[in-house]
Amino acid sequence: MYINERVITNEQSNASVGDVVLSPIKVLWVGSILFTAVLGGWYTFSFSALLVFIATTSIILCLGHSLGMHRRLIHKSYQCPLWLEYFFVHLGVVVGLAGPIGMIKTHDMRDWAQRQPECHDYFGHKQPMWKDFFWQLFYDIRLTNSPTFNIETKVIESRVYRWMDKTWMLQQIPLAFLLLLLGGISWVIWGICVRVSISIIGHWLIGYLAHNIGQRHWHVNQAHIQGYNVPFAALLTMGESYHNNHHAFPGSANFALEKGQLDVGWLVLKKLEKLGLVWDLIQPENLPVRSELKRIDSQYEN
């Protein structure tokens, strides 16, 4: 059985009863970034700015969000020096979603809720797309009986991670200053505002798709929400869109488990392993057997 040791529940803990409430912080942060990206992006577009957007988005999503925040900080699916972990997680913060502690709580709460027999539609992306878009980008959920968190001491007592978490919106400033020096305001708009906007919207969109449509090879018994593989988005998401694989083997550093699947994040990890920068890369065969996990024939749902 898959157990998330950070989520502490009791008899009253319930994943399905709660209210979706407007988040002033999300409205200000996401709203201002989106507004600046749309207006500023239109008036400052250039070919060089577009290249800056592509380069910064690719590097930050791969090393930061996928390898740093998700596979290392949250799932501990490989080992690396502490300085490299800090660097990758910092890039993950620069994605613009939240700080490291905030990301752990958001991820683990959703992970716990989806594995319950019933959970709120907010966690499972089960409302119409337009409504889920506003929910995820501008609202929070407050469960009536929420579990608590027991985040590991290494993270919760780390001055580096506490600082990143308190200042996560300000983590854009060093990169913005560098882009300003190198290419002017257009590079700042496209390397910060457009990049963060696309990353936030893309994170929501892949989450929506990967919990509603796609391909399944694995079924988690008694889990209310199942994950789906979305192959067409694999390259853009650095392998993160193989969500059915991830639901089946959350601790695996490799998301591409079927023939023909491509996980760019895994390929980068293998290169780093050859350089001696990462080690102990976990794959499904290294994980405990889950009694609730069932292999099924390939299934598609729309």
PDB file of C-alpha atoms in Angstrom:
ATOM      1  CA  MET A   1       0.000   0.000   0.000  1.00  0.00           C
ATOM      2  CA  TYR A   2       1.242   3.505  -0.833  1.00  0.00           C
ATOM      3  CA  ILE A   3       1.529   5.621   2.317  1.00  0.00           C
ATOM      4  CA  ASN A   4       2.228   9.332   2.438  1.00  0.00           C
ATOM      5  CA  GLU A   5       3.960   9.817   5.769  1.00  0.00           C
ATOM      6  CA  ARG A   6       3.632  13.618   5.685  1.00  0.00           C
ATOM      7  CA  VAL A   7      -0.186  13.585   5.840  1.00  0.00           C
ATOM      8  CA  ILE A   8      -1.537  12.906   9.324  1.00  0.00           C
ATOM      9  CA  THR A   9      -5.195  11.904   9.477  1.00  0.00           C
ATOM     10  CA  ASN A  10      -7.705  11.017  12.151  1.00  0.00           C
ATOM     11  CA  GLU A  11     -11.187   9.501  12.180  1.00  0.00           C
ATOM     12  CA  GLN A  12     -12.769  12.817  11.226  1.00  0.00           C
ATOM     13  CA  SER A  13     -10.479  13.579   8.281  1.00  0.00           C
ATOM     14  CA  ASN A  14     -12.595  13.879   5.150  1.00  0.00           C
ATOM     15  CA  ALA A  15     -11.441  14.657   1.612  1.00  0.00           C
ATOM     16  CA  SER A  16     -14.877  15.376   0.160  1.00  0.00           C
ATOM     17  CA  VAL A  17     -16.484  17.958   2.458  1.00  0.00           C
ATOM     18  CA  GLY A  18     -15.319  21.547   2.259  1.00  0.00           C
ATOM     19  CA  ASP A  19     -15.652  24.922   0.587  1.00  0.00           C
ATOM     20  CA  VAL A  20     -13.846  26.427  -2.396  1.00  0.00           C
ATOM     21  CA  VAL A  21     -12.987  30.017  -1.456  1.00  0.00           C
ATOM     22  CA  LEU A  22     -11.451  32.929  -3.344  1.00  0.00           C
ATOM     23  CA  SER A  23      -7.754  33.434  -2.546  1.00  0.00           C
ATOM     24  CA  PRO A  24      -6.723  37.122  -2.490  1.00  0.00           C
ATOM     25  CA  ILE A  25      -3.052  36.131  -2.821  1.00  0.00           C
ATOM     26  CA  LYS A  26      -3.732  34.042  -5.941  1.00  0.00           C
ATOM     27  CA  VAL A  27      -5.896  36.779  -7.446  1.00  0.00           C
ATOM     28  CA  LEU A  28      -3.168  39.386  -6.965  1.00  0.00           C
ATOM     29  CA  TRP A  29      -0.255  37.178  -8.008  1.00  0.00           C
ATOM     30  CA  VAL A  30      -1.759  35.263 -10.924  1.00  0.00           C
ATOM     31  CA  GLY A  31      -3.904  38.180 -12.034  1.00  0.00           C
ATOM     32  CA  SER A  32      -1.026  40.661 -12.169  1.00  0.00           C
ATOM     33  CA  ILE A  33       1.296  38.194 -13.914  1.00  0.00           C
ATOM     34  CA  LEU A  34      -1.334  37.307 -16.528  1.00  0.00           C
ATOM     35  CA  PHE A  35      -2.243  40.936 -17.156  1.00  0.00           C
ATOM     36  CA  THR A  36       1.397  41.949 -17.591  1.00  0.00           C
ATOM     37  CA  ALA A  37       2.094  38.943 -19.825  1.00  0.00           C
ATOM     38  CA  VAL A  38      -0.811  39.651 -22.169  1.00  0.00           C
ATOM     39  CA  LEU A  39      -0.379  43.416 -22.408  1.00  0.00           C
ATOM     40  CA  GLY A  40       3.406  43.576 -22.116  1.00  0.00           C
ATOM     41  CA  GLY A  41       3.972  40.506 -24.252  1.00  0.00           C
ATOM     42  CA  TRP A  42       2.011  42.043 -27.107  1.00  0.00           C
ATOM     43  CA  TYR A  43       3.926  45.310 -27.111  1.00  0.00           C
ATOM     44  CA  THR A  44       7.419  43.928 -26.429  1.00  0.00           C
ATOM     45  CA  PHE A  45       7.469  40.878 -28.691  1.00  0.00           C
ATOM     46  CA  SER A  46      10.710  40.146 -30.521  1.00  0.00           C
ATOM     47  CA  PHE A  47      12.357  37.020 -31.841  1.00  0.00           C
ATOM     48  CA  SER A  48      15.063  37.214 -29.188  1.00  0.00           C
ATOM     49  CA  ALA A  49      12.445  37.587 -26.439  1.00  0.00           C
ATOM     50  CA  LEU A  50      10.640  34.508 -27.765  1.00  0.00           C
ATOM     51  CA  LEU A  51      13.894  32.536 -27.633  1.00  0.00           C
ATOM     52  CA  VAL A  52      14.452  33.717 -24.057  1.00  0.00           C
ATOM     53  CA  PHE A  53      10.932  32.518 -23.164  1.00  0.00           C
ATOM     54  CA  ILE A  54      11.540  29.091 -24.731  1.00  0.00           C
ATOM     55  CA  ALA A  55      14.962  28.652 -23.123  1.00  0.00           C
ATOM     56  CA  THR A  56      14.004  29.800 -19.615  1.00  0.00           C
ATOM     57  CA  THR A  57      10.737  27.853 -19.639  1.00  0.00           C
ATOM     58  CA  SER A  58      12.401  24.608 -20.760  1.00  0.00           C
ATOM     59  CA  ILE A  59      15.279  24.788 -18.279  1.00  0.00           C
ATOM     60  CA  ILE A  60      13.212  25.909 -15.297  1.00  0.00           C
ATOM     61  CA  LEU A  61      10.399  23.395 -15.864  1.00  0.00           C
ATOM     62  CA  CYS A  62      12.820  20.504 -16.342  1.00  0.00           C
ATOM     63  CA  LEU A  63      15.439  21.154 -13.670  1.00  0.00           C
ATOM     64  CA  GLY A  64      13.192  23.100 -11.329  1.00  0.00           C
ATOM     65  CA  HIS A  65       9.646  21.819 -11.373  1.00  0.00           C
ATOM     66  CA  SER A  66      10.165  18.233 -12.515  1.00  0.00           C
ATOM     67  CA  LEU A  67      13.574  17.242 -11.145  1.00  0.00           C
ATOM     68  CA  GLY A  68      13.783  19.645  -8.210  1.00  0.00           C
ATOM     69  CA  MET A  69      10.337  20.123  -6.695  1.00  0.00           C
ATOM     70  CA  HIS A  70       8.622  16.932  -7.802  1.00  0.00           C
ATOM     71  CA  ARG A  71      11.072  14.074  -8.132  1.00  0.00           C
ATOM     72  CA  ARG A  72      13.588  15.218  -5.499  1.00  0.00           C
ATOM     73  CA  LEU A  73      11.932  17.373  -2.814  1.00  0.00           C
ATOM     74  CA  ILE A  74       8.505  15.733  -2.792  1.00  0.00           C
ATOM     75  CA  HIS A  75       9.187  12.106  -3.735  1.00  0.00           C
ATOM     76  CA  LYS A  76      12.904  11.642  -2.916  1.00  0.00           C
ATOM     77  CA  SER A  77      13.203   9.472  -6.029  1.00  0.00           C
ATOM     78  CA  TYR A  78      16.950  10.088  -6.369  1.00  0.00           C
ATOM     79  CA  GLN A  79      19.856  11.333  -4.285  1.00  0.00           C
ATOM     80  CA  CYS A  80      22.093  14.333  -4.966  1.00  0.00           C
ATOM     81  CA  PRO A  81      24.353  16.786  -3.111  1.00  0.00           C
ATOM     82  CA  LEU A  82      22.503  19.302  -0.945  1.00  0.00           C
ATOM     83  CA  TRP A  83      23.779  22.253  -3.008  1.00  0.00           C
ATOM     84  CA  LEU A  84      22.303  20.726  -6.174  1.00  0.00           C
ATOM     85  CA  GLU A  85      19.006  20.048  -4.417  1.00  0.00           C
ATOM     86  CA  TYR A  86      18.837  23.666  -3.281  1.00  0.00           C
ATOM     87  CA  PHE A  87      19.621  24.889  -6.797  1.00  0.00           C
ATOM     88  CA  PHE A  88      17.003  22.665  -8.442  1.00  0.00           C
ATOM     89  CA  VAL A  89      14.346  23.548  -5.839  1.00  0.00           C
ATOM     90  CA  HIS A  90      15.134  27.245  -6.252  1.00  0.00           C
ATOM     91  CA  LEU A  91      14.438  26.868  -9.978  1.00  0.00           C
ATOM     92  CA  GLY A  92      11.224  25.089  -8.972  1.00  0.00           C
ATOM     93  CA  VAL A  93      10.216  28.111  -6.918  1.00  0.00           C
ATOM     94  CA  VAL A  94      10.952  30.357  -9.915  1.00  0.00           C
ATOM     95  CA  VAL A  95       8.276  28.437 -11.850  1.00  0.00           C
ATOM     96  CA  GLY A  96       5.914  30.701  -9.915  1.00  0.00           C
ATOM     97  CA  LEU A  97       3.482  28.277  -8.277  1.00  0.00           C
ATOM     98  CA  ALA A  98       4.557  28.405  -4.619  1.00  0.00           C
ATOM     99  CA  GLY A  99       7.482  27.969  -2.262  1.00  0.00           C
ATOM    100  CA  PRO A 100       8.929  24.549  -1.392  1.00  0.00           C
ATOM    101  CA  ILE A 101       6.873  23.986   1.760  1.00  0.00           C
ATOM    102  CA  GLY A 102       3.748  25.295   0.055  1.00  0.00           C
ATOM    103  CA  MET A 103       4.311  22.961  -2.891  1.00  0.00           C
ATOM    104  CA  ILE A 104       4.766  19.962  -0.591  1.00  0.00           C
ATOM    105  CA  LYS A 105       1.500  20.726   1.217  1.00  0.00           C
ATOM    106  CA  THR A 106      -0.444  21.341  -1.987  1.00  0.00           C
ATOM    107  CA  HIS A 107       0.893  18.201  -3.664  1.00  0.00           C
ATOM    108  CA  ASP A 108       0.467  15.913  -0.661  1.00  0.00           C
ATOM    109  CA  MET A 109      -3.038  17.145   0.189  1.00  0.00           C
ATOM    110  CA  ARG A 110      -4.155  16.485  -3.380  1.00  0.00           C
ATOM    111  CA  ASP A 111      -2.333  13.143  -3.428  1.00  0.00           C
ATOM    112  CA  TRP A 112      -4.023  12.050  -0.197  1.00  0.00           C
ATOM    113  CA  ALA A 113      -7.458  13.233  -1.310  1.00  0.00           C
ATOM    114  CA  GLN A 114      -7.321  11.502  -4.685  1.00  0.00           C
ATOM    115  CA  ARG A 115      -6.553   8.161  -3.035  1.00  0.00           C
ATOM    116  CA  GLN A 116      -9.611   8.287  -0.797  1.00  0.00           C
ATOM    117  CA  PRO A 117     -12.848   6.458  -1.738  1.00  0.00           C
ATOM    118  CA  GLU A 118     -14.439   9.904  -2.211  1.00  0.00           C
ATOM    119  CA  CYS A 119     -12.896  13.353  -2.656  1.00  0.00           C
ATOM    120  CA  HIS A 120     -13.937  16.887  -3.514  1.00  0.00           C
ATOM    121  CA  ASP A 121     -14.137  17.821  -7.187  1.00  0.00           C
ATOM    122  CA  TYR A 122     -11.464  20.477  -6.568  1.00  0.00           C
ATOM    123  CA  PHE A 123      -8.857  17.769  -5.977  1.00  0.00           C
ATOM    124  CA  GLY A 124      -9.931  15.625  -8.924  1.00  0.00           C
ATOM    125  CA  HIS A 125     -10.493  18.334 -11.575  1.00  0.00           C
ATOM    126  CA  LYS A 126     -14.027  17.017 -12.031  1.00  0.00           C
ATOM    127  CA  GLN A 127     -15.863  20.257 -12.767  1.00  0.00           C
ATOM    128  CA  PRO A 128     -16.242  21.675 -16.315  1.00  0.00           C
ATOM    129  CA  MET A 129     -12.957  22.969 -17.696  1.00  0.00           C
ATOM    130  CA  TRP A 130     -13.795  26.688 -17.419  1.00  0.00           C
ATOM    131  CA  LYS A 131     -14.852  26.313 -13.784  1.00  0.00           C
ATOM    132  CA  ASP A 132     -11.853  24.185 -12.877  1.00  0.00           C
ATOM    133  CA  PHE A 133      -9.585  26.817 -14.480  1.00  0.00           C
ATOM    134  CA  PHE A 134     -10.862  29.543 -12.129  1.00  0.00           C
ATOM    135  CA  TRP A 135     -10.900  27.197  -9.150  1.00  0.00           C
ATOM    136  CA  GLN A 136      -7.297  26.122  -9.556  1.00  0.00           C
ATOM    137  CA  LEU A 137      -5.835  29.518 -10.494  1.00  0.00           C
ATOM    138  CA  PHE A 138      -7.755  31.814  -8.157  1.00  0.00           C
ATOM    139  CA  TYR A 139      -9.318  29.745  -5.373  1.00  0.00           C
ATOM    140  CA  ASP A 140      -8.293  27.528  -2.435  1.00  0.00           C
ATOM    141  CA  ILE A 141     -10.156  24.662  -0.816  1.00  0.00           C
ATOM    142  CA  ARG A 142     -10.899  24.568   2.889  1.00  0.00           C
ATOM    143  CA  LEU A 143     -11.876  21.114   4.069  1.00  0.00           C
ATOM    144  CA  THR A 144     -14.218  20.923   7.031  1.00  0.00           C
ATOM    145  CA  ASN A 145     -12.049  18.212   8.598  1.00  0.00           C
ATOM    146  CA  SER A 146      -8.612  18.529   7.074  1.00  0.00           C
ATOM    147  CA  PRO A 147      -5.592  16.356   7.844  1.00  0.00           C
ATOM    148  CA  THR A 148      -2.429  17.928   9.223  1.00  0.00           C
ATOM    149  CA  PHE A 149       1.158  17.730   7.975  1.00  0.00           C
ATOM    150  CA  ASN A 150       4.321  16.285   9.417  1.00  0.00           C
ATOM    151  CA  ILE A 151       6.943  17.604   7.002  1.00  0.00           C
ATOM    152  CA  GLU A 152      10.398  16.141   7.519  1.00  0.00           C
ATOM    153  CA  THR A 153      12.787  18.044   9.783  1.00  0.00           C
ATOM    154  CA  LYS A 154      15.355  18.457   7.004  1.00  0.00           C
ATOM    155  CA  VAL A 155      12.882  20.614   5.112  1.00  0.00           C
ATOM    156  CA  ILE A 156      10.785  22.344   7.751  1.00  0.00           C
ATOM    157  CA  GLU A 157      13.821  23.413   9.819  1.00  0.00           C
ATOM    158  CA  SER A 158      15.988  24.375   6.850  1.00  0.00           C
ATOM    159  CA  ARG A 159      16.660  28.107   6.890  1.00  0.00           C
ATOM    160  CA  VAL A 160      17.126  27.952   3.112  1.00  0.00           C
ATOM    161  CA  TYR A 161      13.738  26.365   2.492  1.00  0.00           C
ATOM    162  CA  ARG A 162      11.961  28.583   5.015  1.00  0.00           C
ATOM    163  CA  TRP A 163      13.470  31.622   3.308  1.00  0.00           C
ATOM    164  CA  MET A 164      12.449  30.378  -0.139  1.00  0.00           C
ATOM    165  CA  ASP A 165       8.936  29.737   1.138  1.00  0.00           C
ATOM    166  CA  LYS A 166       8.505  33.197   2.670  1.00  0.00           C
ATOM    167  CA  THR A 167       9.929  35.004  -0.353  1.00  0.00           C
ATOM    168  CA  TRP A 168       8.783  32.746  -3.190  1.00  0.00           C
ATOM    169  CA  MET A 169       7.245  35.562  -5.253  1.00  0.00           C
ATOM    170  CA  LEU A 170      10.429  37.607  -4.915  1.00  0.00           C
ATOM    171  CA  GLN A 171      12.584  34.757  -6.227  1.00  0.00           C
ATOM    172  CA  GLN A 172      11.910  36.109  -9.738  1.00  0.00           C
ATOM    173  CA  ILE A 173      13.981  39.246  -9.037  1.00  0.00           C
ATOM    174  CA  PRO A 174      17.542  37.904  -9.627  1.00  0.00           C
ATOM    175  CA  LEU A 175      16.566  36.369 -12.965  1.00  0.00           C
ATOM    176  CA  ALA A 176      14.595  39.496 -13.918  1.00  0.00           C
ATOM    177  CA  PHE A 177      17.611  41.700 -13.152  1.00  0.00           C
ATOM    178  CA  LEU A 178      19.889  39.480 -15.257  1.00  0.00           C
ATOM    179  CA  LEU A 179      17.444  39.517 -18.169  1.00  0.00           C
ATOM    180  CA  LEU A 180      17.115  43.289 -17.899  1.00  0.00           C
ATOM    181  CA  LEU A 181      20.875  43.696 -18.152  1.00  0.00           C
ATOM    182  CA  LEU A 182      21.188  41.306 -21.088  1.00  0.00           C
ATOM    183  CA  GLY A 183      18.178  42.167 -23.189  1.00  0.00           C
ATOM    184  CA  GLY A 184      16.107  44.952 -21.706  1.00  0.00           C
ATOM    185  CA  ILE A 185      12.462  45.072 -20.664  1.00  0.00           C
ATOM    186  CA  SER A 186      11.239  42.757 -23.450  1.00  0.00           C
ATOM    187  CA  TRP A 187      13.406  39.947 -22.109  1.00  0.00           C
ATOM    188  CA  VAL A 188      12.026  40.576 -18.615  1.00  0.00           C
ATOM    189  CA  ILE A 189       8.415  40.468 -19.826  1.00  0.00           C
ATOM    190  CA  TRP A 190       8.929  37.272 -21.825  1.00  0.00           C
ATOM    191  CA  GLY A 191      11.415  35.580 -19.491  1.00  0.00           C
ATOM    192  CA  ILE A 192       9.391  36.298 -16.344  1.00  0.00           C
ATOM    193  CA  CYS A 193       5.758  37.286 -16.898  1.00  0.00           C
ATOM    194  CA  VAL A 194       4.983  35.277 -20.047  1.00  0.00           C
ATOM    195  CA  ARG A 195       6.988  32.290 -18.786  1.00  0.00           C
ATOM    196  CA  VAL A 196       5.300  32.247 -15.363  1.00  0.00           C
ATOM    197  CA  SER A 197       1.845  32.717 -16.926  1.00  0.00           C
ATOM    198  CA  ILE A 198       2.311  29.846 -19.356  1.00  0.00           C
ATOM    199  CA  SER A 199       3.802  27.659 -16.595  1.00  0.00           C
ATOM    200  CA  ILE A 200       0.841  28.292 -14.265  1.00  0.00           C
ATOM    201  CA  ILE A 201      -1.772  27.745 -16.978  1.00  0.00           C
ATOM    202  CA  GLY A 202       0.127  24.746 -18.334  1.00  0.00           C
ATOM    203  CA  HIS A 203       0.367  23.206 -14.877  1.00  0.00           C
ATOM    204  CA  TRP A 204      -3.396  23.507 -14.492  1.00  0.00           C
ATOM    205  CA  LEU A 205      -4.145  22.253 -18.027  1.00  0.00           C
ATOM    206  CA  ILE A 206      -1.977  19.151 -17.751  1.00  0.00           C
ATOM    207  CA  GLY A 207      -3.458  18.453 -14.332  1.00  0.00           C
ATOM    208  CA  TYR A 208      -6.946  18.712 -15.783  1.00  0.00           C
ATOM    209  CA  LEU A 209      -6.198  16.481 -18.766  1.00  0.00           C
ATOM    210  CA  ALA A 210      -4.185  13.933 -16.787  1.00  0.00           C
ATOM    211  CA  HIS A 211      -7.119  13.331 -14.442  1.00  0.00           C
ATOM    212  CA  ASN A 212      -9.833  13.167 -17.065  1.00  0.00           C
ATOM    213  CA  ILE A 213      -8.668  11.875 -20.456  1.00  0.00           C
ATOM    214  CA  GLY A 214      -5.901   9.756 -21.880  1.00  0.00           C
ATOM    215  CA  GLN A 215      -4.423   6.292 -21.557  1.00  0.00           C
ATOM    216  CA  ARG A 216      -4.317   3.991 -18.570  1.00  0.00           C
ATOM    217  CA  HIS A 217      -2.265   0.852 -17.924  1.00  0.00           C
ATOM    218  CA  TRP A 218      -2.722   0.838 -14.146  1.00  0.00           C
ATOM    219  CA  HIS A 219      -5.697   1.074 -11.793  1.00  0.00           C
ATOM    220  CA  VAL A 220      -5.427   1.958  -8.113  1.00  0.00           C
ATOM    221  CA  ASN A 221      -8.213   0.109  -6.315  1.00  0.00           C
ATOM    222  CA  GLN A 222     -10.383   2.159  -3.936  1.00  0.00           C
ATOM    223  CA  ALA A 223      -8.892   5.431  -5.164  1.00  0.00           C
ATOM    224  CA  HIS A 224     -11.587   7.888  -6.224  1.00  0.00           C
ATOM    225  CA  ILE A 225      -9.357   9.618  -8.785  1.00  0.00           C
ATOM    226  CA  GLN A 226      -7.244   7.810 -11.373  1.00  0.00           C
ATOM    227  CA  GLY A 227      -4.388   9.283 -13.380  1.00  0.00           C
ATOM    228  CA  TYR A 228      -4.101   9.194 -17.168  1.00  0.00           C
ATOM    229  CA  ASN A 229      -1.102   9.285 -19.472  1.00  0.00           C
ATOM    230  CA  VAL A 230      -1.233  12.195 -21.926  1.00  0.00           C
ATOM    231  CA  PRO A 231       1.464  11.253 -24.483  1.00  0.00           C
ATOM    232  CA  PHE A 232       1.194  14.312 -26.755  1.00  0.00           C
ATOM    233  CA  ALA A 233       2.292  16.546 -23.861  1.00  0.00           C
ATOM    234  CA  ALA A 234       5.226  14.395 -22.723  1.00  0.00           C
ATOM    235  CA  LEU A 235       7.923  16.483 -24.371  1.00  0.00           C
ATOM    236  CA  LEU A 236       6.505  19.807 -23.194  1.00  0.00           C
ATOM    237  CA  THR A 237       6.108  18.572 -19.605  1.00  0.00           C
ATOM    238  CA  MET A 238       9.462  16.765 -19.352  1.00  0.00           C
ATOM    239  CA  GLY A 239       7.618  13.460 -18.857  1.00  0.00           C
ATOM    240  CA  GLU A 240       5.223  14.740 -16.181  1.00  0.00           C
ATOM    241  CA  SER A 241       2.170  14.037 -18.344  1.00  0.00           C
ATOM    242  CA  TYR A 242       2.597  10.266 -17.866  1.00  0.00           C
ATOM    243  CA  HIS A 243       0.354  10.640 -14.865  1.00  0.00           C
ATOM    244  CA  ASN A 244      -1.122   7.160 -14.832  1.00  0.00           C
ATOM    245  CA  ASN A 245       2.403   5.800 -14.476  1.00  0.00           C
ATOM    246  CA  HIS A 246       3.033   8.277 -11.670  1.00  0.00           C
ATOM    247  CA  HIS A 247      -0.154   7.349  -9.811  1.00  0.00           C
ATOM    248  CA  ALA A 248       0.957   3.733 -10.000  1.00  0.00           C
ATOM    249  CA  PHE A 249       4.574   4.326  -8.920  1.00  0.00           C
ATOM    250  CA  PRO A 250       4.825   7.729  -7.169  1.00  0.00           C
ATOM    251  CA  GLY A 251       8.356   7.092  -5.942  1.00  0.00           C
ATOM    252  CA  SER A 252       9.815   6.277  -9.348  1.00  0.00           C
ATOM    253  CA  ALA A 253      12.280   8.753 -10.852  1.00  0.00           C
ATOM    254  CA  ASN A 254      11.336   7.427 -14.286  1.00  0.00           C
ATOM    255  CA  PHE A 255       7.845   8.242 -15.581  1.00  0.00           C
ATOM    256  CA  ALA A 256       8.219   6.583 -19.002  1.00  0.00           C
ATOM    257  CA  LEU A 257       7.371   2.976 -18.189  1.00  0.00           C
ATOM    258  CA  GLU A 258       5.810   1.749 -21.439  1.00  0.00           C
ATOM    259  CA  LYS A 259       7.350   1.113 -24.831  1.00  0.00           C
ATOM    260  CA  GLY A 260       7.622   4.276 -26.924  1.00  0.00           C
ATOM    261  CA  GLN A 261       7.240   6.707 -24.020  1.00  0.00           C
ATOM    262  CA  LEU A 262       9.714   9.584 -23.653  1.00  0.00           C
ATOM    263  CA  ASP A 263      10.622  11.151 -20.300  1.00  0.00           C
ATOM    264  CA  VAL A 264      13.058  14.022 -20.820  1.00  0.00           C
ATOM    265  CA  GLY A 265      13.471  14.466 -17.083  1.00  0.00           C
ATOM    266  CA  TRP A 266      14.621  10.876 -16.735  1.00  0.00           C
ATOM    267  CA  LEU A 267      17.092  11.271 -19.585  1.00  0.00           C
ATOM    268  CA  VAL A 268      18.565  14.339 -17.870  1.00  0.00           C
ATOM    269  CA  LEU A 269      18.853  12.406 -14.608  1.00  0.00           C
ATOM    270  CA  LYS A 270      20.719   9.606 -16.393  1.00  0.00           C
ATOM    271  CA  LYS A 271      23.176  12.129 -17.827  1.00  0.00           C
ATOM    272  CA  LEU A 272      23.677  13.650 -14.389  1.00  0.00           C
ATOM    273  CA  GLU A 273      24.194  10.151 -12.984  1.00  0.00           C
ATOM    274  CA  LYS A 274      27.056   9.584 -15.430  1.00  0.00           C
ATOM    275  CA  LEU A 275      28.594  12.839 -14.183  1.00  0.00           C
ATOM    276  CA  GLY A 276      28.330  11.641 -10.599  1.00  0.00           C
ATOM    277  CA  LEU A 277      25.928  14.435  -9.630  1.00  0.00           C
ATOM    278  CA  VAL A 278      22.952  12.172  -8.829  1.00  0.00           C
ATOM    279  CA  TRP A 279      22.697   8.576  -7.698  1.00  0.00           C
ATOM    280  CA  ASP A 280      20.289   5.932  -6.332  1.00  0.00           C
ATOM    281  CA  LEU A 281      17.698   6.594  -9.034  1.00  0.00           C
ATOM    282  CA  ILE A 282      14.552   4.731  -8.014  1.00  0.00           C
ATOM    283  CA  GLN A 283      12.504   2.757 -10.540  1.00  0.00           C
ATOM    284  CA  PRO A 284       9.297   0.712 -10.063  1.00  0.00           C
ATOM    285  CA  GLU A 285      11.219  -2.513  -9.368  1.00  0.00           C
ATOM    286  CA  ASN A 286      12.878  -0.806  -6.391  1.00  0.00           C
ATOM    287  CA  LEU A 287       9.545   0.068  -4.767  1.00  0.00           C
ATOM    288  CA  PRO A 288       7.443  -2.053  -2.386  1.00  0.00           C
ATOM    289  CA  VAL A 289       4.611  -4.054  -3.939  1.00  0.00           C
ATOM    290  CA  ARG A 290       1.252  -2.289  -3.644  1.00  0.00           C
ATOM    291  CA  SER A 291      -1.661  -4.632  -3.034  1.00  0.00           C
ATOM    292  CA  GLU A 292      -4.165  -2.056  -4.330  1.00  0.00           C
ATOM    293  CA  LEU A 293      -2.370  -1.608  -7.664  1.00  0.00           C
ATOM    294  CA  LYS A 294      -3.773  -3.558 -10.622  1.00  0.00           C
ATOM    295  CA  ARG A 295      -2.348  -3.871 -14.149  1.00  0.00           C
ATOM    296  CA  ILE A 296      -5.038  -3.428 -16.801  1.00  0.00           C
ATOM    297  CA  ASP A 297      -5.142  -3.545 -20.584  1.00  0.00           C
ATOM    298  CA  SER A 298      -4.522  -0.196 -22.231  1.00  0.00           C
ATOM    299  CA  GLN A 299      -7.628   1.936 -21.804  1.00  0.00           C
ATOM    300  CA  TYR A 300      -8.533   5.317 -23.225  1.00  0.00           C
ATOM    301  CA  GLU A 301     -11.167   7.685 -21.895  1.00  0.00           C
ATOM    302  CA  ASN A 302     -12.474  10.972 -23.288  1.00  0.00           C
TER     303      ASN A 302
END
